[in-house]
Short mmCIF file of N, CA, C and O in Angstrom, two decimals:
data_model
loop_
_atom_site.label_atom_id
_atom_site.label_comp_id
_atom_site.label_asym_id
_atom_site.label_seq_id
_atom_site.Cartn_x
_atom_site.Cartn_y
_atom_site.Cartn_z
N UNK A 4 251.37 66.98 48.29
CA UNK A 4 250.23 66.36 48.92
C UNK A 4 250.74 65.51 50.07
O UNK A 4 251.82 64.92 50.05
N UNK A 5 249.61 65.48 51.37
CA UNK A 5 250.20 64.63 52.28
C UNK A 5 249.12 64.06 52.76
O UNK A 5 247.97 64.47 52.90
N UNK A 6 249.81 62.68 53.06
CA UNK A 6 248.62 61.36 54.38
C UNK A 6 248.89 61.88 55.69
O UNK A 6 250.10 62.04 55.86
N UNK A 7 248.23 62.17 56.60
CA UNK A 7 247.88 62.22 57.91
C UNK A 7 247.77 60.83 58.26
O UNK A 7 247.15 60.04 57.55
N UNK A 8 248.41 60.46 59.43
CA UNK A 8 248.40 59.14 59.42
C UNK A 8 248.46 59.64 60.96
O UNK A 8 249.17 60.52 61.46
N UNK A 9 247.40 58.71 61.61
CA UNK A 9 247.37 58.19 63.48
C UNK A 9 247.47 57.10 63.72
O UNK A 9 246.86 56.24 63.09
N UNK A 10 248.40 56.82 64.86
CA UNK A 10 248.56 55.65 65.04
C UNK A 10 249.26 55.53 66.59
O UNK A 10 250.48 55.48 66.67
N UNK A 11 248.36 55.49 67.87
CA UNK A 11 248.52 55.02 68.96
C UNK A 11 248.95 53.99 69.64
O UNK A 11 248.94 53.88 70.87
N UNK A 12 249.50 52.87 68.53
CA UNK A 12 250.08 51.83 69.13
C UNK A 12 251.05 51.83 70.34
O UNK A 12 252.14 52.19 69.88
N UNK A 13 251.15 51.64 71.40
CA UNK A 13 252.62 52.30 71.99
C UNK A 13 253.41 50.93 71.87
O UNK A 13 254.63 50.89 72.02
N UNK A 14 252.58 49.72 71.58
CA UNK A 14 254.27 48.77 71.27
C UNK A 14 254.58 48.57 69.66
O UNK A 14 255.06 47.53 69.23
N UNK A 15 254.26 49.64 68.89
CA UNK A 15 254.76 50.07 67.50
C UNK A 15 256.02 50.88 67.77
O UNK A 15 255.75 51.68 68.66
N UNK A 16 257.27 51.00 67.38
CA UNK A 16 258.26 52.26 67.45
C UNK A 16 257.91 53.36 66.21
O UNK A 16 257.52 52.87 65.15
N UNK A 17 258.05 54.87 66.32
CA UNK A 17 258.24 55.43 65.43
C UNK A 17 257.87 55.53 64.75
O UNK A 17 256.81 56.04 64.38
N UNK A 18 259.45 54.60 63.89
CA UNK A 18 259.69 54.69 62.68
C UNK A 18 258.76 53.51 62.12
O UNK A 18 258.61 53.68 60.92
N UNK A 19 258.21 52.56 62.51
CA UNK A 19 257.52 51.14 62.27
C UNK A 19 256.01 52.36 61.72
O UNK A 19 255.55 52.43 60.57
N UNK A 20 255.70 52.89 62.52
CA UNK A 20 254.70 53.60 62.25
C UNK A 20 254.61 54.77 60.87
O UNK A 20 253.66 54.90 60.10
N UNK A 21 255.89 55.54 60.84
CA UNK A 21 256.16 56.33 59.71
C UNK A 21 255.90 55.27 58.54
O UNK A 21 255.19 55.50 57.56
N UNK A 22 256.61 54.05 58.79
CA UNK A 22 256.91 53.41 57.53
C UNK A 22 255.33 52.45 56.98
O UNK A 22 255.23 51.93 55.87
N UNK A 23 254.49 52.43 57.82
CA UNK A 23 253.24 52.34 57.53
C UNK A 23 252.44 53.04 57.03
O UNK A 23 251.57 52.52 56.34
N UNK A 24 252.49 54.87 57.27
CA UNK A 24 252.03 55.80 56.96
C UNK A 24 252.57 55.40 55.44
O UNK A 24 251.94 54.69 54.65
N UNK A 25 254.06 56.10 55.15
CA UNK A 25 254.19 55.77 53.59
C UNK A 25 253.89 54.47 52.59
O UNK A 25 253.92 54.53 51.36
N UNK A 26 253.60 53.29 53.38
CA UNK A 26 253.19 52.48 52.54
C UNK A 26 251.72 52.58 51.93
O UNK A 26 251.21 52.27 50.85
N UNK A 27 251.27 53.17 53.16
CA UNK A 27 249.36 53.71 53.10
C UNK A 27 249.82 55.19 51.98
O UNK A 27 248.80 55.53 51.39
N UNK A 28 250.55 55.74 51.73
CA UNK A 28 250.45 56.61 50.72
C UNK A 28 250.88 56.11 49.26
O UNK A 28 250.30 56.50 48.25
N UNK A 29 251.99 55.17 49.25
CA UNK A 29 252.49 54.24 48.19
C UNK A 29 250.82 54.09 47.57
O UNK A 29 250.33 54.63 46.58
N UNK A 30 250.32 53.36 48.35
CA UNK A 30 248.55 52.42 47.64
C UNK A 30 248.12 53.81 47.05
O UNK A 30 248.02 53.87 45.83
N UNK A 31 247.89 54.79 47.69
CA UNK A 31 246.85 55.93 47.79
C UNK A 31 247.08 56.58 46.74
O UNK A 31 246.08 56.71 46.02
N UNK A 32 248.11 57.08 46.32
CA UNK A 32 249.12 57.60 45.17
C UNK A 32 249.98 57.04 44.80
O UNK A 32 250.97 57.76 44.65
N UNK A 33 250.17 55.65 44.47
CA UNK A 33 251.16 55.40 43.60
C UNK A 33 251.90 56.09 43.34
O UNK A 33 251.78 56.35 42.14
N UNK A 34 253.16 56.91 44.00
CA UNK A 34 254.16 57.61 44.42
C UNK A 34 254.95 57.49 45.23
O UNK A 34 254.32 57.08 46.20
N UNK A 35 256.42 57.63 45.64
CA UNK A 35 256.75 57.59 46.90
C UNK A 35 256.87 58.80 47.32
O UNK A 35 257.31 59.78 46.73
N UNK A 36 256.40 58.70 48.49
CA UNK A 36 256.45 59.61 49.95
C UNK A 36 258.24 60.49 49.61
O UNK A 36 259.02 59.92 48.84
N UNK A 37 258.62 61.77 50.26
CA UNK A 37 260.07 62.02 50.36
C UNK A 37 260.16 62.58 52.09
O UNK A 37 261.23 62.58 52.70
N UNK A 38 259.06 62.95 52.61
CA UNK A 38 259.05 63.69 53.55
C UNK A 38 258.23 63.32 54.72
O UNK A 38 257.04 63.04 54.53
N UNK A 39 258.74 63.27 55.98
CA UNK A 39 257.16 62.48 57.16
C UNK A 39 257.87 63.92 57.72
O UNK A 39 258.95 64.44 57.42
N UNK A 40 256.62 64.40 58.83
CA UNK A 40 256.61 65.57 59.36
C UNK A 40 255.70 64.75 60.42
O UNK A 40 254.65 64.18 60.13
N UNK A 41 256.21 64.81 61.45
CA UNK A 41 255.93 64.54 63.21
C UNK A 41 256.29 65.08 63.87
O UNK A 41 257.14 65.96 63.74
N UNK A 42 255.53 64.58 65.20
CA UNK A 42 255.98 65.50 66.56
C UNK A 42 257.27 65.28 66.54
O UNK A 42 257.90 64.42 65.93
N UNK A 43 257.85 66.62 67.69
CA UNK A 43 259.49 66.41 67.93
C UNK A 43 259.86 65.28 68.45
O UNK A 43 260.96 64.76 68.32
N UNK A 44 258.74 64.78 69.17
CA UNK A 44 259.82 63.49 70.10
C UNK A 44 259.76 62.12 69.16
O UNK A 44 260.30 61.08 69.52
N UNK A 45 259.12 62.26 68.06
CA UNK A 45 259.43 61.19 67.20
C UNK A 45 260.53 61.52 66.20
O UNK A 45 261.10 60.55 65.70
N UNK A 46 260.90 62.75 65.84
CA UNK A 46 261.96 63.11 64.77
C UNK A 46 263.16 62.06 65.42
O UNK A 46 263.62 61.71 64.34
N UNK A 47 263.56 61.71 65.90
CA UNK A 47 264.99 61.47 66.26
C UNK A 47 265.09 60.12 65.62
O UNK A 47 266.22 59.64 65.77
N UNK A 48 264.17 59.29 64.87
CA UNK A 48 264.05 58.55 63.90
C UNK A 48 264.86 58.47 62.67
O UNK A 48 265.29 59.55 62.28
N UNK A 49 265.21 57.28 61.87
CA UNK A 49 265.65 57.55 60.61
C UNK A 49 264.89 56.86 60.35
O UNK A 49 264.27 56.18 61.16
N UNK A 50 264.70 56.86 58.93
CA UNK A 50 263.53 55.80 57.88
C UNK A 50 264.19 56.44 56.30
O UNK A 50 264.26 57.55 55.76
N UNK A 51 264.71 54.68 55.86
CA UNK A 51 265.03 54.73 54.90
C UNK A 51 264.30 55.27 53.41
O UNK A 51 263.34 54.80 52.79
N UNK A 52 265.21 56.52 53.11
CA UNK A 52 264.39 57.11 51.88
C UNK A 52 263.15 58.10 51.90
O UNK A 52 262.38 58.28 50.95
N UNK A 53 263.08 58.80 53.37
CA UNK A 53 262.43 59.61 53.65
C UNK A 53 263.29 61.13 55.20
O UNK A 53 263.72 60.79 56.30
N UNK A 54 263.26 62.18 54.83
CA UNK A 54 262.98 62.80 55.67
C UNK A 54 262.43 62.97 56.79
O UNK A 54 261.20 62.94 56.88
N UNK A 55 263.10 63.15 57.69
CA UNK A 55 261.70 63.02 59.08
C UNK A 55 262.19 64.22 59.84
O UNK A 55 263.26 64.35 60.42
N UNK A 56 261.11 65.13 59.71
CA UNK A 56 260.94 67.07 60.49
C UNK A 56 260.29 66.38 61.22
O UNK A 56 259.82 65.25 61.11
N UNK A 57 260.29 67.43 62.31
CA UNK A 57 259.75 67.46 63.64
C UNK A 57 259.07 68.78 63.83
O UNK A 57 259.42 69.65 63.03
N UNK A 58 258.36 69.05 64.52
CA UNK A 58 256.99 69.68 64.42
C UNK A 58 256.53 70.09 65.99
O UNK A 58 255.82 69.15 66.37
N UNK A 59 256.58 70.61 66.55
CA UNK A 59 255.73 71.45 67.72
C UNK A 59 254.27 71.28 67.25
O UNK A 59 253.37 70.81 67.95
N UNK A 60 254.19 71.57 66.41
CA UNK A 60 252.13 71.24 65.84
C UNK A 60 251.85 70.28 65.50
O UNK A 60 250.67 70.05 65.22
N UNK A 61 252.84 69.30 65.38
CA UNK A 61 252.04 67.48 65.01
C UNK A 61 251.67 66.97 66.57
O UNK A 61 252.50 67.09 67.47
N UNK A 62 250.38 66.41 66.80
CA UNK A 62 250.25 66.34 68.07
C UNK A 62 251.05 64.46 68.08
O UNK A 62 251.36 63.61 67.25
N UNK A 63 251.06 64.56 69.11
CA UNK A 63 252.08 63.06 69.46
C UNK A 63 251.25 61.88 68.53
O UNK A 63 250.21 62.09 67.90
N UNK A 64 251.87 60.81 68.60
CA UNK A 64 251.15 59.94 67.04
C UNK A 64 250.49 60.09 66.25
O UNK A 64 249.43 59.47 66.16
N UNK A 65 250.81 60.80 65.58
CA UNK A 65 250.49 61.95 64.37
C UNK A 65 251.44 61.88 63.40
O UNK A 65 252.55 62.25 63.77
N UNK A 66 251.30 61.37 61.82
CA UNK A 66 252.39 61.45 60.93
C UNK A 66 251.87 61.96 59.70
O UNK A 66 250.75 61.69 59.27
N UNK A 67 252.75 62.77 59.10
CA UNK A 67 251.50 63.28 57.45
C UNK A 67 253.23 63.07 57.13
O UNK A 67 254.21 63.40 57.79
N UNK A 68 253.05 62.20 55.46
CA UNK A 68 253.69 61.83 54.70
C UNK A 68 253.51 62.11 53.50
O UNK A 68 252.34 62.02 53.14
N UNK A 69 254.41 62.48 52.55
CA UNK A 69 254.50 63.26 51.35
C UNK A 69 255.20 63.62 50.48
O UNK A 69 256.04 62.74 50.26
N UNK A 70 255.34 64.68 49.67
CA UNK A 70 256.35 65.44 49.09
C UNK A 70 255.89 66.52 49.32
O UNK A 70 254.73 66.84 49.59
N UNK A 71 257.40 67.53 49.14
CA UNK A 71 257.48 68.86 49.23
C UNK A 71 256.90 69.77 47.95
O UNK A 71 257.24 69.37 46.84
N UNK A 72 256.38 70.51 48.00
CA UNK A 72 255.98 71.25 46.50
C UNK A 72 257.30 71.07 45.80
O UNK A 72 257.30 70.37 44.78
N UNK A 73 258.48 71.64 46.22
CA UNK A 73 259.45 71.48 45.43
C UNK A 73 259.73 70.12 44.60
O UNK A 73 260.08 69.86 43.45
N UNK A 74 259.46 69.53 45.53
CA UNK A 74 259.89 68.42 44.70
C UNK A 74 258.80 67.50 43.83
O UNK A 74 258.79 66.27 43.86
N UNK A 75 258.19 68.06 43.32
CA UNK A 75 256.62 67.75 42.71
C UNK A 75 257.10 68.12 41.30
O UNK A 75 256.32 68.08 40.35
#
């Protein structure tokens, strides 16, 4: 399952933003997040305790946070 998360701030970085998305999924599902999937020009990010893919189809501030089926 994943949060879609938008967030246009441009004096937010990134990863400030990823790490908001997973806290908004933490509340939502009491779970942690393993995976954020964003546009390419945000992948170049790290964020502790999550994955971050990059995506041609996430449109720019755009984050969906989650787990992988596999790992479910």
């Amino acid at each position: 399952m994943y949060l879609g998360w938008y967030d246009p701030d441009k004096k937010k970085s990134a990863a400030d933003k990823i790490n908001d998305a997973a806290a908004r999924y933490r509340r939502k599902w009491l779970c942690e997040p393993s995976v954020a999937i964003v546009n390419v020009a945000d992948a170049a990010v790290e964020v502790a305790g999550l994955e971050v893919r990059g995506s041609h189809v996430i449109p720019p501030n755009t984050f969906f946070v989650g787990e992988d089926e596999d790992d479910e």
